Amino acid sequence: MEGTRHEKSKLKDSPQENGVHTNQYSSISPPASPVAQDEPFSTYFEERVPIPDSENQLFSFRKLWAFTGPGFLMSIAYLDPGNIESDLQSGAAAGFKLLWVLLVSTIIGLLLQRLAARLGVVTGMHLAEVCNRQYSTVPRIILWLMVELAIIGSDMQEVIGCAIALNLLSVGRIPLWGGVLITITDTFVFLFLDKYGLRKLEAFFGFLITVMAVSFGYEYVLVKPDQGELLKGMFVPYCAGCGPVQLEQAVGIVGAVIMPHNIYLHSALVKSREVDRKNKKEVKEANKYFFIESTIALFVSFLINVFVVAVFAQAFYNKSNIEVNAECNATGSPHTDLFPLNNNTLEVDIYKGGIVLGCFFGPAALYIWAIGILAAGQSSTMTGTYSGQFVMEGFLNLRWSRFARVLLTRSIAITPTLLVAIFQDVQHLTGMNDFLNVLQSLQLPFALIPILTFTSLKSIMNDFANGLGWKISGGILILGVCAINMYFVIVYVTSLNSVVLYVLAALISVAYLAFVAYLAWHCLVALGVSCLDCCSRMQLGVSRHTDMYLLNDMDSNTLVDR
């Protein structure tokens, strides 16, 4: 109680500048404890982009350009090989009918990314750092492990996507494991491009997004999709004649678009701009421009995803294996064995997608497809590595050299990928991708619940905390997204047809749901459900920063910005 009174007295004495309260943790990247605050914590982005002045302007293109970058790096997660595979599979399985699911998922993703960006802008800390400060040791370690699993799962899909692209471009001469090694090497090289300037690094990512747009746009123009059916599928939320296969595909789209580690990434990337967080006007302006930039970036990523869905919807919807086999045989393709001589509906992945494009539209379509996949895989692998660094630095408060941090985070994600590449054939990766999608679906609550929790707390966000509307809508959205992904997990587990695996899944589910319930409890307290705040004063599961759970005891004049 004495410590609590002392904490509150410090809060009351905290000065106020330009309408935003400050305290001893008001540095850009605060340390984990007050003792170490004279030792600045170095994030990966050491350079900060200055923001030009524009007096009394409601909107400035110069300022928007200065803020442009983090949103486009974030949007790359919406274009990774896992998303591309989900797009082509939904097109082949349901035609244009699930485009509205892609649109809604992208909008939900934008709203969640808005929360992530606001947390980084207002606090000067990214989500992993805030989790490190606000959760006690055991939950913090569990949370870190869960997010690392999500990053590893995503990274495996991205690196293998690059390896598949290299295999297609080399006409099979580069094996899967060789492509993985090449991807690892060039990722190390590209990650140090920011030594030549952060804006040059962001421009390189912009170039890779442009390559994807041109590659998949070429396929779109080549196939000439029915524009009327495309618009109908995008804006009419209905799926006529759809069954379990299409339902699972719709759930897969949601899971592919909304990725847990991307929330952590975006909250860190916004720290790369010079924003005076003691100035309420500058913080508000930064929030506005980052949201505009994120909207533009996700609109571009949505168009690229639409290109892929439309190509496979127009060309391969309702195609049978025997039809594709005959076409590939007629064009002299060496891959006719991929498509058995039966009337089953064609099932495609990234590798088979390139093959069927080559069979139906010529070798150029195959190679351009592979170039697009290579750009998608390479860019998402790099941003995945950034995510790993931010998560590890934030949760564990690492103070290693940058090369050591890159090496560790890269090794954690790459080792299982290399093992898969050595022991798996490029033509039989669908089962592994299904497992990785389930793995990432399971990790969603460990990003979405904390981001809603912290952005709803006035003791952290001050005047920028979520209002009642955002709290309710955010809670409903997160509950809906998590429920959809849990359905996807249940469908996958029930398809395994193994009693042993059912028992194992049940045991894991008990521990998993208990931890999700713990996070949800804290979230509900943050959202204002005061009847659940029965144990916070006893500090059960609450970190040393007790101001987070003392909202009912704090006068509005004692609020701080973190």
Coordinates of C-alpha atoms in Angstrom, one line a residue:
M1 CA 0.0 0.0 0.0
E2 CA 2.9 2.3 0.8
G3 CA 4.3 1.7 -2.7
T4 CA 1.0 2.4 -4.2
R5 CA 0.6 5.7 -2.4
H6 CA 4.1 6.7 -3.5
E7 CA 3.3 5.7 -7.1
K8 CA 0.2 7.8 -7.1
S9 CA 1.9 10.8 -5.5
K10 CA 4.5 10.7 -8.3
L11 CA 1.7 10.6 -10.8
K12 CA 0.1 13.7 -9.2
D13 CA 3.4 15.5 -9.3
S14 CA 4.0 14.7 -13.0
P15 CA 4.3 17.9 -15.1
Q16 CA 2.0 18.8 -18.0
E17 CA 3.4 20.1 -21.3
N18 CA 1.2 21.2 -24.2
G19 CA -1.8 19.3 -22.8
V20 CA 0.0 16.0 -22.4
H21 CA 1.2 14.8 -19.0
T22 CA 4.7 13.5 -18.7
N23 CA 6.6 11.4 -16.1
Q24 CA 9.9 9.8 -15.6
Y25 CA 9.3 7.3 -18.4
S26 CA 8.7 9.9 -21.0
S27 CA 11.7 9.1 -23.2
I28 CA 11.2 7.8 -26.7
S29 CA 12.3 4.2 -25.9
P30 CA 12.1 3.8 -22.1
P31 CA 14.1 1.2 -20.3
A32 CA 12.5 -1.7 -18.4
S33 CA 13.2 -0.2 -15.0
P34 CA 13.7 3.3 -13.6
V35 CA 17.2 2.3 -12.5
A36 CA 18.4 1.9 -16.1
Q37 CA 16.7 4.9 -17.5
D38 CA 20.0 6.8 -18.1
E39 CA 21.0 3.9 -20.6
P40 CA 19.0 4.5 -23.8
F41 CA 17.4 1.5 -25.3
S42 CA 18.4 1.1 -29.0
T43 CA 15.8 -0.1 -31.4
Y44 CA 16.6 -1.4 -34.9
F45 CA 15.6 1.9 -36.5
E46 CA 18.1 4.3 -35.0
E47 CA 17.5 6.9 -37.7
R48 CA 14.4 9.0 -37.4
V49 CA 12.7 10.7 -40.3
P50 CA 12.1 14.5 -39.6
I51 CA 8.6 15.8 -40.2
P52 CA 8.3 19.2 -42.1
D53 CA 6.5 22.1 -40.5
S54 CA 3.2 23.2 -42.0
E55 CA 1.5 25.9 -40.1
N56 CA -2.3 26.0 -40.0
Q57 CA -2.7 23.3 -42.7
L58 CA -5.5 20.8 -42.4
F59 CA -3.6 18.4 -44.8
S60 CA -0.1 18.5 -46.2
F61 CA 1.2 16.1 -48.9
R62 CA 4.7 16.9 -47.7
K63 CA 3.8 15.6 -44.3
L64 CA 2.0 12.6 -45.7
W65 CA 5.2 11.8 -47.7
A66 CA 7.3 12.1 -44.5
F67 CA 5.0 9.7 -42.7
T68 CA 4.9 7.3 -45.6
G69 CA 6.8 4.1 -45.1
P70 CA 5.8 2.2 -41.9
G71 CA 2.3 1.4 -43.3
F72 CA 3.7 0.0 -46.6
L73 CA 6.2 -2.2 -44.6
M74 CA 3.3 -3.4 -42.5
S75 CA 1.1 -4.1 -45.6
I76 CA 3.7 -6.6 -46.9
A77 CA 2.3 -9.1 -44.3
Y78 CA -0.9 -8.9 -46.3
L79 CA 1.0 -10.0 -49.4
D80 CA 3.1 -12.8 -48.1
P81 CA 3.1 -16.2 -49.8
G82 CA 0.6 -17.5 -47.3
N83 CA -1.9 -14.8 -48.4
I84 CA -1.1 -15.4 -52.1
E85 CA -1.8 -19.1 -51.6
S86 CA -5.1 -18.4 -49.8
D87 CA -6.1 -16.0 -52.6
L88 CA -5.4 -18.6 -55.4
Q89 CA -7.1 -21.4 -53.5
S90 CA -10.2 -19.2 -52.8
G91 CA -10.4 -18.3 -56.5
A92 CA -10.1 -21.9 -57.7
A93 CA -12.5 -23.2 -55.0
A94 CA -15.2 -20.5 -55.0
G95 CA -14.6 -18.3 -58.0
F96 CA -15.3 -14.6 -57.3
K97 CA -17.8 -15.4 -54.5
L98 CA -15.4 -14.8 -51.5
L99 CA -14.0 -11.5 -52.6
W100 CA -16.2 -9.7 -50.1
V101 CA -14.6 -11.8 -47.3
L102 CA -11.2 -10.5 -48.5
L103 CA -12.5 -6.9 -48.5
V104 CA -14.0 -7.2 -45.0
S105 CA -10.9 -8.9 -43.6
T106 CA -8.7 -6.1 -45.0
I107 CA -10.9 -3.4 -43.4
I108 CA -10.8 -5.3 -40.0
G109 CA -7.0 -5.5 -40.4
L110 CA -6.8 -1.8 -41.0
L111 CA -8.8 -1.0 -37.9
L112 CA -6.5 -3.3 -35.8
Q113 CA -3.4 -1.8 -37.4
R114 CA -4.7 1.6 -36.4
L115 CA -4.7 0.6 -32.8
A116 CA -1.1 -0.7 -33.1
A117 CA 0.1 2.5 -34.7
R118 CA -1.6 4.7 -32.1
L119 CA 0.1 2.7 -29.3
G120 CA 3.5 3.3 -30.8
V121 CA 2.9 7.0 -31.5
V122 CA 1.4 7.9 -28.2
T123 CA 3.6 5.9 -25.9
G124 CA 6.9 5.9 -27.8
M125 CA 7.0 2.1 -27.1
H126 CA 6.0 -0.8 -29.2
L127 CA 3.6 -3.5 -28.1
A128 CA 6.3 -5.9 -26.9
E129 CA 7.8 -3.2 -24.7
V130 CA 4.4 -2.3 -23.2
C131 CA 3.7 -6.0 -22.5
N132 CA 7.1 -6.3 -20.9
R133 CA 6.3 -3.4 -18.5
Q134 CA 2.7 -4.3 -17.8
Y135 CA 2.5 -8.1 -17.4
S136 CA 4.2 -10.0 -14.7
T137 CA 7.1 -12.4 -15.5
V138 CA 5.4 -15.7 -16.2
P139 CA 2.6 -14.3 -18.4
R140 CA 5.2 -12.2 -20.2
I141 CA 7.4 -15.2 -21.0
I142 CA 4.4 -17.2 -22.2
L143 CA 3.3 -14.4 -24.4
W144 CA 6.7 -14.0 -25.9
L145 CA 6.9 -17.7 -26.7
M146 CA 3.5 -17.7 -28.3
V147 CA 4.4 -14.7 -30.5
E148 CA 7.7 -16.3 -31.4
L149 CA 5.8 -19.4 -32.6
A150 CA 3.6 -17.2 -34.8
I151 CA 6.7 -15.6 -36.3
I152 CA 8.4 -18.9 -36.9
G153 CA 5.2 -20.3 -38.6
S154 CA 4.9 -17.2 -40.8
D155 CA 8.6 -17.2 -41.6
M156 CA 8.6 -20.8 -42.7
Q157 CA 5.8 -20.0 -45.2
E158 CA 7.6 -17.0 -46.5
V159 CA 11.1 -18.6 -46.9
I160 CA 9.6 -21.7 -48.5
G161 CA 7.6 -19.4 -50.8
C162 CA 10.9 -17.8 -51.9
A163 CA 12.4 -21.3 -52.4
I164 CA 9.5 -22.4 -54.5
A165 CA 9.8 -19.3 -56.7
L166 CA 13.5 -19.9 -57.2
N167 CA 12.7 -23.6 -58.1
L168 CA 10.2 -22.4 -60.7
L169 CA 12.5 -19.8 -62.1
S170 CA 15.4 -22.3 -62.4
V171 CA 13.1 -25.0 -64.0
G172 CA 13.7 -27.3 -61.0
R173 CA 17.5 -26.9 -60.9
I174 CA 17.5 -25.2 -57.5
P175 CA 16.1 -27.6 -54.9
L176 CA 13.9 -26.5 -52.1
W177 CA 16.8 -26.5 -49.5
G178 CA 19.0 -24.6 -51.9
G179 CA 16.4 -21.9 -52.3
V180 CA 16.1 -21.7 -48.5
L181 CA 19.8 -21.1 -48.1
I182 CA 19.8 -18.5 -50.9
T183 CA 16.9 -16.7 -49.2
I184 CA 18.7 -16.8 -45.8
T185 CA 21.8 -15.2 -47.3
D186 CA 20.2 -12.4 -49.3
T187 CA 17.9 -11.6 -46.3
F188 CA 21.0 -10.9 -44.2
V189 CA 22.3 -8.6 -46.9
F190 CA 19.1 -6.7 -47.4
L191 CA 18.5 -6.3 -43.7
F192 CA 21.5 -4.0 -43.5
L193 CA 20.3 -1.7 -46.3
D194 CA 19.1 0.8 -43.6
K195 CA 22.8 1.6 -43.0
Y196 CA 22.4 3.6 -46.2
G197 CA 19.4 5.4 -44.8
L198 CA 16.0 4.4 -43.6
R199 CA 14.2 6.0 -46.5
K200 CA 16.3 4.0 -49.0
L201 CA 15.3 0.8 -47.1
E202 CA 11.6 1.8 -47.3
A203 CA 12.1 2.6 -51.0
F204 CA 13.4 -0.9 -51.5
F205 CA 10.3 -2.4 -50.0
G206 CA 8.3 -0.1 -52.2
F207 CA 10.1 -1.5 -55.2
L208 CA 9.3 -5.1 -54.1
I209 CA 5.6 -4.2 -53.7
T210 CA 5.7 -2.6 -57.2
V211 CA 7.2 -5.9 -58.6
M212 CA 4.3 -7.8 -57.1
A213 CA 1.7 -5.4 -58.5
V214 CA 3.2 -5.6 -62.0
S215 CA 3.7 -9.4 -61.9
F216 CA 0.2 -10.2 -60.7
G217 CA -1.3 -7.4 -62.7
Y218 CA 0.2 -8.9 -65.8
E219 CA -1.5 -12.2 -65.0
Y220 CA -4.8 -10.3 -64.4
V221 CA -4.6 -8.5 -67.8
L222 CA -3.6 -11.8 -69.5
V223 CA -6.6 -13.8 -68.1
K224 CA -9.2 -11.0 -68.6
P225 CA -11.5 -11.7 -65.6
D226 CA -15.2 -11.0 -65.9
Q227 CA -15.5 -7.5 -64.3
G228 CA -19.2 -7.8 -63.5
E229 CA -18.7 -11.0 -61.6
L230 CA -15.7 -9.5 -59.8
L231 CA -17.6 -6.5 -58.6
K232 CA -20.6 -8.7 -57.6
G233 CA -18.3 -11.0 -55.6
M234 CA -16.6 -8.0 -53.9
F235 CA -19.7 -6.1 -52.8
V236 CA -22.5 -8.8 -52.4
P237 CA -21.9 -10.6 -49.1
Y238 CA -23.3 -13.9 -50.2
C239 CA -21.9 -17.2 -51.5
A240 CA -24.5 -19.0 -53.6
G241 CA -24.1 -22.8 -53.7
C242 CA -21.2 -22.8 -51.3
G243 CA -20.5 -25.8 -49.1
P244 CA -18.0 -26.8 -46.4
V245 CA -15.0 -26.4 -48.8
Q246 CA -15.9 -22.8 -49.5
L247 CA -16.6 -22.1 -45.8
E248 CA -13.2 -23.4 -44.8
Q249 CA -11.7 -21.3 -47.5
A250 CA -13.5 -18.1 -46.2
V251 CA -12.2 -18.8 -42.7
G252 CA -8.7 -19.3 -44.2
I253 CA -8.8 -15.9 -45.8
V254 CA -9.5 -14.2 -42.5
G255 CA -6.7 -16.2 -40.9
A256 CA -4.2 -15.4 -43.6
V257 CA -5.0 -11.6 -43.7
I258 CA -4.9 -10.9 -39.9
M259 CA -1.5 -11.9 -38.6
P260 CA -0.5 -11.6 -34.9
H261 CA 3.1 -10.6 -35.4
N262 CA 2.1 -7.7 -37.7
I263 CA 0.5 -5.9 -34.8
Y264 CA 3.8 -6.0 -32.9
L265 CA 5.6 -4.9 -36.1
H266 CA 3.5 -1.9 -36.9
S267 CA 3.6 -0.5 -33.4
A268 CA 7.4 -0.5 -33.6
L269 CA 7.7 0.9 -37.2
V270 CA 5.9 4.1 -36.4
K271 CA 8.7 5.0 -33.9
S272 CA 10.9 5.8 -36.9
R273 CA 9.4 9.3 -37.3
E274 CA 10.3 12.3 -35.2
V275 CA 7.3 13.1 -33.2
D276 CA 7.3 15.2 -30.0
R277 CA 5.2 13.0 -27.8
K278 CA 4.9 15.8 -25.2
N279 CA 3.0 17.8 -27.8
K280 CA -0.6 16.7 -28.0
K281 CA -1.0 18.4 -31.4
E282 CA 1.9 16.6 -33.0
V283 CA 0.8 13.2 -31.6
K284 CA -2.7 13.8 -33.0
E285 CA -1.3 14.8 -36.3
A286 CA 1.0 11.7 -36.4
N287 CA -2.0 9.4 -35.7
K288 CA -3.9 11.0 -38.6
Y289 CA -1.2 10.7 -41.2
F290 CA -0.2 7.2 -40.2
F291 CA -3.9 6.1 -40.5
I292 CA -4.1 7.7 -44.0
E293 CA -0.9 6.0 -45.1
S294 CA -2.0 2.7 -43.7
T295 CA -5.3 3.0 -45.6
I296 CA -3.5 3.7 -48.9
A297 CA -1.0 0.8 -48.3
L298 CA -3.7 -1.7 -47.5
F299 CA -5.7 -0.6 -50.5
V300 CA -2.7 -1.3 -52.7
S301 CA -2.3 -4.7 -51.0
F302 CA -6.0 -5.4 -51.4
L303 CA -5.8 -4.7 -55.2
I304 CA -2.8 -7.1 -55.5
N305 CA -4.7 -9.8 -53.6
V306 CA -7.8 -9.2 -55.9
F307 CA -5.5 -9.7 -59.0
V308 CA -4.6 -13.2 -57.7
V309 CA -8.1 -14.3 -56.7
A310 CA -9.5 -13.0 -60.0
V311 CA -6.9 -14.8 -62.1
F312 CA -7.6 -18.2 -60.6
A313 CA -11.4 -17.6 -60.3
Q314 CA -11.6 -16.8 -64.0
A315 CA -9.2 -19.5 -65.3
F316 CA -9.5 -22.4 -63.0
Y317 CA -12.8 -22.3 -61.1
N318 CA -14.5 -25.7 -61.4
K319 CA -11.6 -27.1 -63.5
S320 CA -11.0 -30.8 -63.0
N321 CA -7.6 -32.5 -62.6
I322 CA -8.1 -34.4 -65.9
E323 CA -8.7 -31.1 -67.8
V324 CA -5.6 -29.6 -66.4
N325 CA -3.6 -32.8 -67.1
A326 CA -4.7 -32.8 -70.7
E327 CA -3.8 -29.1 -71.2
C328 CA -0.4 -29.5 -69.6
N329 CA 0.2 -32.6 -71.7
A330 CA -0.7 -30.7 -74.9
T331 CA 1.8 -28.0 -74.1
G332 CA 4.6 -30.4 -73.3
S333 CA 4.8 -29.6 -69.6
P334 CA 7.0 -32.0 -67.6
H335 CA 4.7 -31.6 -64.6
T336 CA 1.6 -33.5 -65.8
D337 CA 2.0 -36.0 -63.0
L338 CA 1.0 -33.3 -60.5
F339 CA -2.6 -33.6 -61.8
P340 CA -4.0 -37.2 -61.5
L341 CA -6.4 -38.5 -64.2
N342 CA -9.6 -38.1 -62.3
N343 CA -12.6 -35.7 -62.3
N344 CA -11.8 -34.3 -58.8
T345 CA -11.8 -30.5 -58.6
L346 CA -8.4 -28.9 -59.1
E347 CA -6.5 -28.2 -55.9
V348 CA -3.7 -25.7 -56.2
D349 CA -1.0 -24.2 -54.1
I350 CA 1.8 -21.6 -54.9
Y351 CA 3.8 -24.3 -56.8
K352 CA 1.0 -25.9 -58.7
G353 CA -0.5 -22.4 -59.4
G354 CA 2.6 -21.4 -61.3
I355 CA 2.6 -24.7 -63.2
V356 CA -1.1 -24.4 -64.3
L357 CA -0.6 -20.8 -65.4
G358 CA 2.4 -22.0 -67.6
C359 CA 0.2 -24.8 -69.1
F360 CA -2.7 -22.5 -70.0
F361 CA -1.1 -19.2 -70.7
G362 CA 2.5 -20.0 -71.7
P363 CA 5.9 -20.0 -70.0
A364 CA 5.9 -16.2 -69.6
A365 CA 3.0 -16.5 -67.2
L366 CA 4.8 -19.0 -65.1
Y367 CA 8.0 -17.0 -64.8
I368 CA 6.3 -13.7 -64.1
W369 CA 4.2 -15.5 -61.5
A370 CA 7.4 -16.8 -59.9
I371 CA 9.0 -13.3 -59.9
G372 CA 5.9 -12.0 -58.0
I373 CA 6.1 -14.9 -55.5
L374 CA 9.8 -14.2 -55.0
A375 CA 9.2 -10.5 -54.3
A376 CA 6.4 -11.5 -51.9
G377 CA 8.5 -14.0 -50.1
Q378 CA 11.6 -11.9 -49.9
S379 CA 9.9 -8.7 -48.6
S380 CA 7.8 -10.6 -46.1
T381 CA 10.8 -12.5 -44.9
M382 CA 12.6 -9.3 -44.1
T383 CA 9.7 -7.7 -42.3
G384 CA 9.2 -11.0 -40.4
T385 CA 12.8 -10.7 -39.2
Y386 CA 12.2 -7.2 -38.0
S387 CA 9.1 -8.5 -36.1
G388 CA 11.3 -11.1 -34.5
Q389 CA 13.8 -8.5 -33.4
F390 CA 11.3 -6.1 -32.0
V391 CA 9.5 -8.9 -30.1
M392 CA 12.7 -10.3 -28.7
E393 CA 14.1 -6.9 -27.8
G394 CA 10.8 -5.8 -26.2
F395 CA 9.9 -8.9 -24.2
L396 CA 13.4 -9.8 -23.1
N397 CA 15.0 -6.3 -23.0
L398 CA 18.0 -7.5 -25.0
R399 CA 20.9 -5.2 -25.3
W400 CA 23.1 -7.1 -27.8
S401 CA 24.8 -5.8 -30.9
R402 CA 22.5 -5.5 -33.9
F403 CA 24.3 -8.3 -35.8
A404 CA 23.9 -10.7 -32.8
R405 CA 20.2 -9.8 -32.6
V406 CA 19.7 -10.4 -36.3
L407 CA 21.6 -13.7 -36.1
L408 CA 19.6 -15.0 -33.2
T409 CA 16.2 -14.1 -34.5
R410 CA 17.0 -15.4 -38.0
S411 CA 18.3 -18.7 -36.6
I412 CA 15.3 -19.3 -34.5
A413 CA 13.0 -19.0 -37.4
I414 CA 15.2 -20.5 -40.1
T415 CA 16.3 -23.7 -38.5
P416 CA 12.9 -25.5 -38.7
T417 CA 12.4 -24.1 -42.2
L418 CA 15.7 -25.7 -43.4
L419 CA 14.8 -29.0 -41.8
V420 CA 11.4 -29.0 -43.6
A421 CA 13.1 -28.0 -46.9
I422 CA 15.6 -30.9 -46.6
F423 CA 13.1 -33.6 -45.8
Q424 CA 10.0 -32.4 -47.8
D425 CA 9.5 -32.4 -51.5
V426 CA 8.4 -29.1 -53.2
Q427 CA 5.3 -30.8 -54.6
H428 CA 4.0 -32.0 -51.2
L429 CA 3.9 -28.9 -48.9
T430 CA 0.1 -28.5 -48.6
G431 CA -0.2 -30.4 -45.3
M432 CA 2.6 -28.4 -43.8
N433 CA 1.0 -25.1 -44.9
D434 CA -2.3 -26.1 -43.3
F435 CA -0.5 -26.9 -40.0
L436 CA 1.3 -23.5 -40.1
N437 CA -2.0 -21.7 -40.8
V438 CA -3.5 -23.3 -37.7
L439 CA -0.5 -22.5 -35.7
Q440 CA -0.8 -18.8 -36.6
S441 CA -4.5 -18.8 -36.0
L442 CA -3.9 -20.0 -32.4
Q443 CA -1.6 -17.1 -31.7
L444 CA -4.0 -14.3 -32.8
P445 CA -5.4 -13.7 -29.2
F446 CA -1.9 -13.0 -28.0
A447 CA -1.6 -9.9 -30.2
L448 CA -5.2 -8.7 -30.4
I449 CA -6.2 -8.9 -26.8
P450 CA -3.1 -7.0 -25.5
I451 CA -3.4 -4.2 -28.2
L452 CA -7.1 -3.6 -27.2
T453 CA -6.2 -3.7 -23.5
F454 CA -3.4 -1.1 -23.6
T455 CA -5.0 1.3 -26.1
S456 CA -8.1 1.4 -23.9
L457 CA -6.2 2.5 -20.8
K458 CA -6.1 6.2 -20.1
S459 CA -3.2 5.6 -17.7
I460 CA -1.2 4.6 -20.8
M461 CA -2.8 6.5 -23.7
N462 CA -4.1 9.6 -21.8
D463 CA -6.5 11.6 -24.2
F464 CA -5.8 9.1 -27.0
A465 CA -7.3 6.1 -25.2
N466 CA -10.1 4.2 -27.0
G467 CA -13.6 5.7 -26.5
L468 CA -16.6 3.7 -25.7
G469 CA -17.4 3.1 -29.3
W470 CA -14.0 1.8 -30.1
K471 CA -13.9 -0.4 -27.0
I472 CA -17.2 -2.1 -27.9
S473 CA -16.5 -2.4 -31.6
G474 CA -12.9 -3.4 -31.0
G475 CA -14.0 -6.1 -28.5
I476 CA -16.6 -7.5 -30.9
L477 CA -14.2 -7.5 -33.9
I478 CA -11.5 -9.3 -31.9
L479 CA -14.0 -11.8 -30.5
G480 CA -15.3 -12.5 -34.0
V481 CA -11.8 -12.9 -35.6
C482 CA -10.7 -15.2 -32.8
A483 CA -13.9 -17.3 -33.0
I484 CA -13.5 -17.6 -36.8
N485 CA -9.9 -18.8 -36.4
M486 CA -10.8 -21.2 -33.6
Y487 CA -13.3 -22.8 -36.0
F488 CA -10.5 -23.2 -38.5
V489 CA -8.4 -24.9 -35.8
I490 CA -11.3 -27.3 -34.8
V491 CA -11.9 -28.2 -38.4
Y492 CA -8.2 -29.0 -38.9
V493 CA -7.9 -31.1 -35.7
T494 CA -11.1 -33.1 -36.4
S495 CA -9.7 -34.0 -39.8
L496 CA -6.7 -35.7 -38.3
N497 CA -8.7 -38.8 -37.4
S498 CA -6.5 -39.8 -34.5
V499 CA -7.6 -40.5 -30.9
V500 CA -4.1 -39.8 -29.5
L501 CA -4.0 -36.4 -31.3
Y502 CA -7.6 -35.6 -30.0
V503 CA -6.5 -36.2 -26.4
L504 CA -3.3 -34.2 -26.9
A505 CA -5.3 -31.4 -28.4
A506 CA -7.7 -31.4 -25.5
L507 CA -4.9 -31.2 -22.9
I508 CA -3.2 -28.3 -24.8
S509 CA -6.6 -26.6 -25.2
V510 CA -7.1 -26.4 -21.4
A511 CA -3.8 -24.6 -20.8
Y512 CA -4.3 -22.4 -23.9
L513 CA -7.8 -21.3 -22.9
A514 CA -6.7 -20.6 -19.4
F515 CA -4.1 -18.2 -20.6
V516 CA -6.5 -16.6 -23.1
A517 CA -8.9 -16.2 -20.2
Y518 CA -6.2 -14.5 -18.1
L519 CA -5.5 -12.0 -20.9
A520 CA -9.2 -11.5 -21.5
W521 CA -9.7 -10.7 -17.8
H522 CA -7.2 -7.9 -17.9
C523 CA -8.7 -6.7 -21.1
L524 CA -12.2 -6.5 -19.6
V525 CA -10.8 -4.6 -16.6
A526 CA -9.2 -2.1 -19.1
L527 CA -12.5 -1.8 -21.0
G528 CA -14.2 -0.7 -17.8
V529 CA -15.8 -3.9 -16.4
S530 CA -15.0 -2.8 -12.9
C531 CA -16.7 -5.8 -11.2
L532 CA -13.8 -8.0 -12.5
D533 CA -11.2 -5.7 -10.9
C534 CA -11.5 -7.6 -7.6
C535 CA -7.9 -8.8 -7.3
S536 CA -5.8 -6.0 -8.8
R537 CA -5.0 -4.4 -5.5
M538 CA -3.5 -7.6 -4.3
Q539 CA -1.4 -7.6 -7.5
L540 CA -2.4 -11.0 -8.6
G541 CA -0.8 -11.4 -12.0
V542 CA -0.2 -7.6 -12.2
S543 CA 3.2 -6.1 -12.9
R544 CA 5.1 -3.6 -10.8
H545 CA 3.4 -0.8 -12.8
T546 CA 0.3 -0.7 -10.7
D547 CA -1.1 2.5 -12.2
M548 CA -2.5 0.3 -15.0
Y549 CA -5.1 -1.3 -12.8
L550 CA -5.8 1.7 -10.5
L551 CA -8.0 3.6 -12.8
N552 CA -10.9 3.7 -10.4
D553 CA -8.7 5.2 -7.7
M554 CA -7.0 7.9 -9.9
D555 CA -8.3 11.4 -10.3
S556 CA -8.4 12.5 -13.9
N557 CA -5.7 15.1 -13.1
T558 CA -3.2 12.3 -12.3
L559 CA -3.3 10.6 -15.6
V560 CA 0.0 10.2 -17.5
D561 CA 0.7 9.5 -21.1
R562 CA 2.1 6.0 -20.3

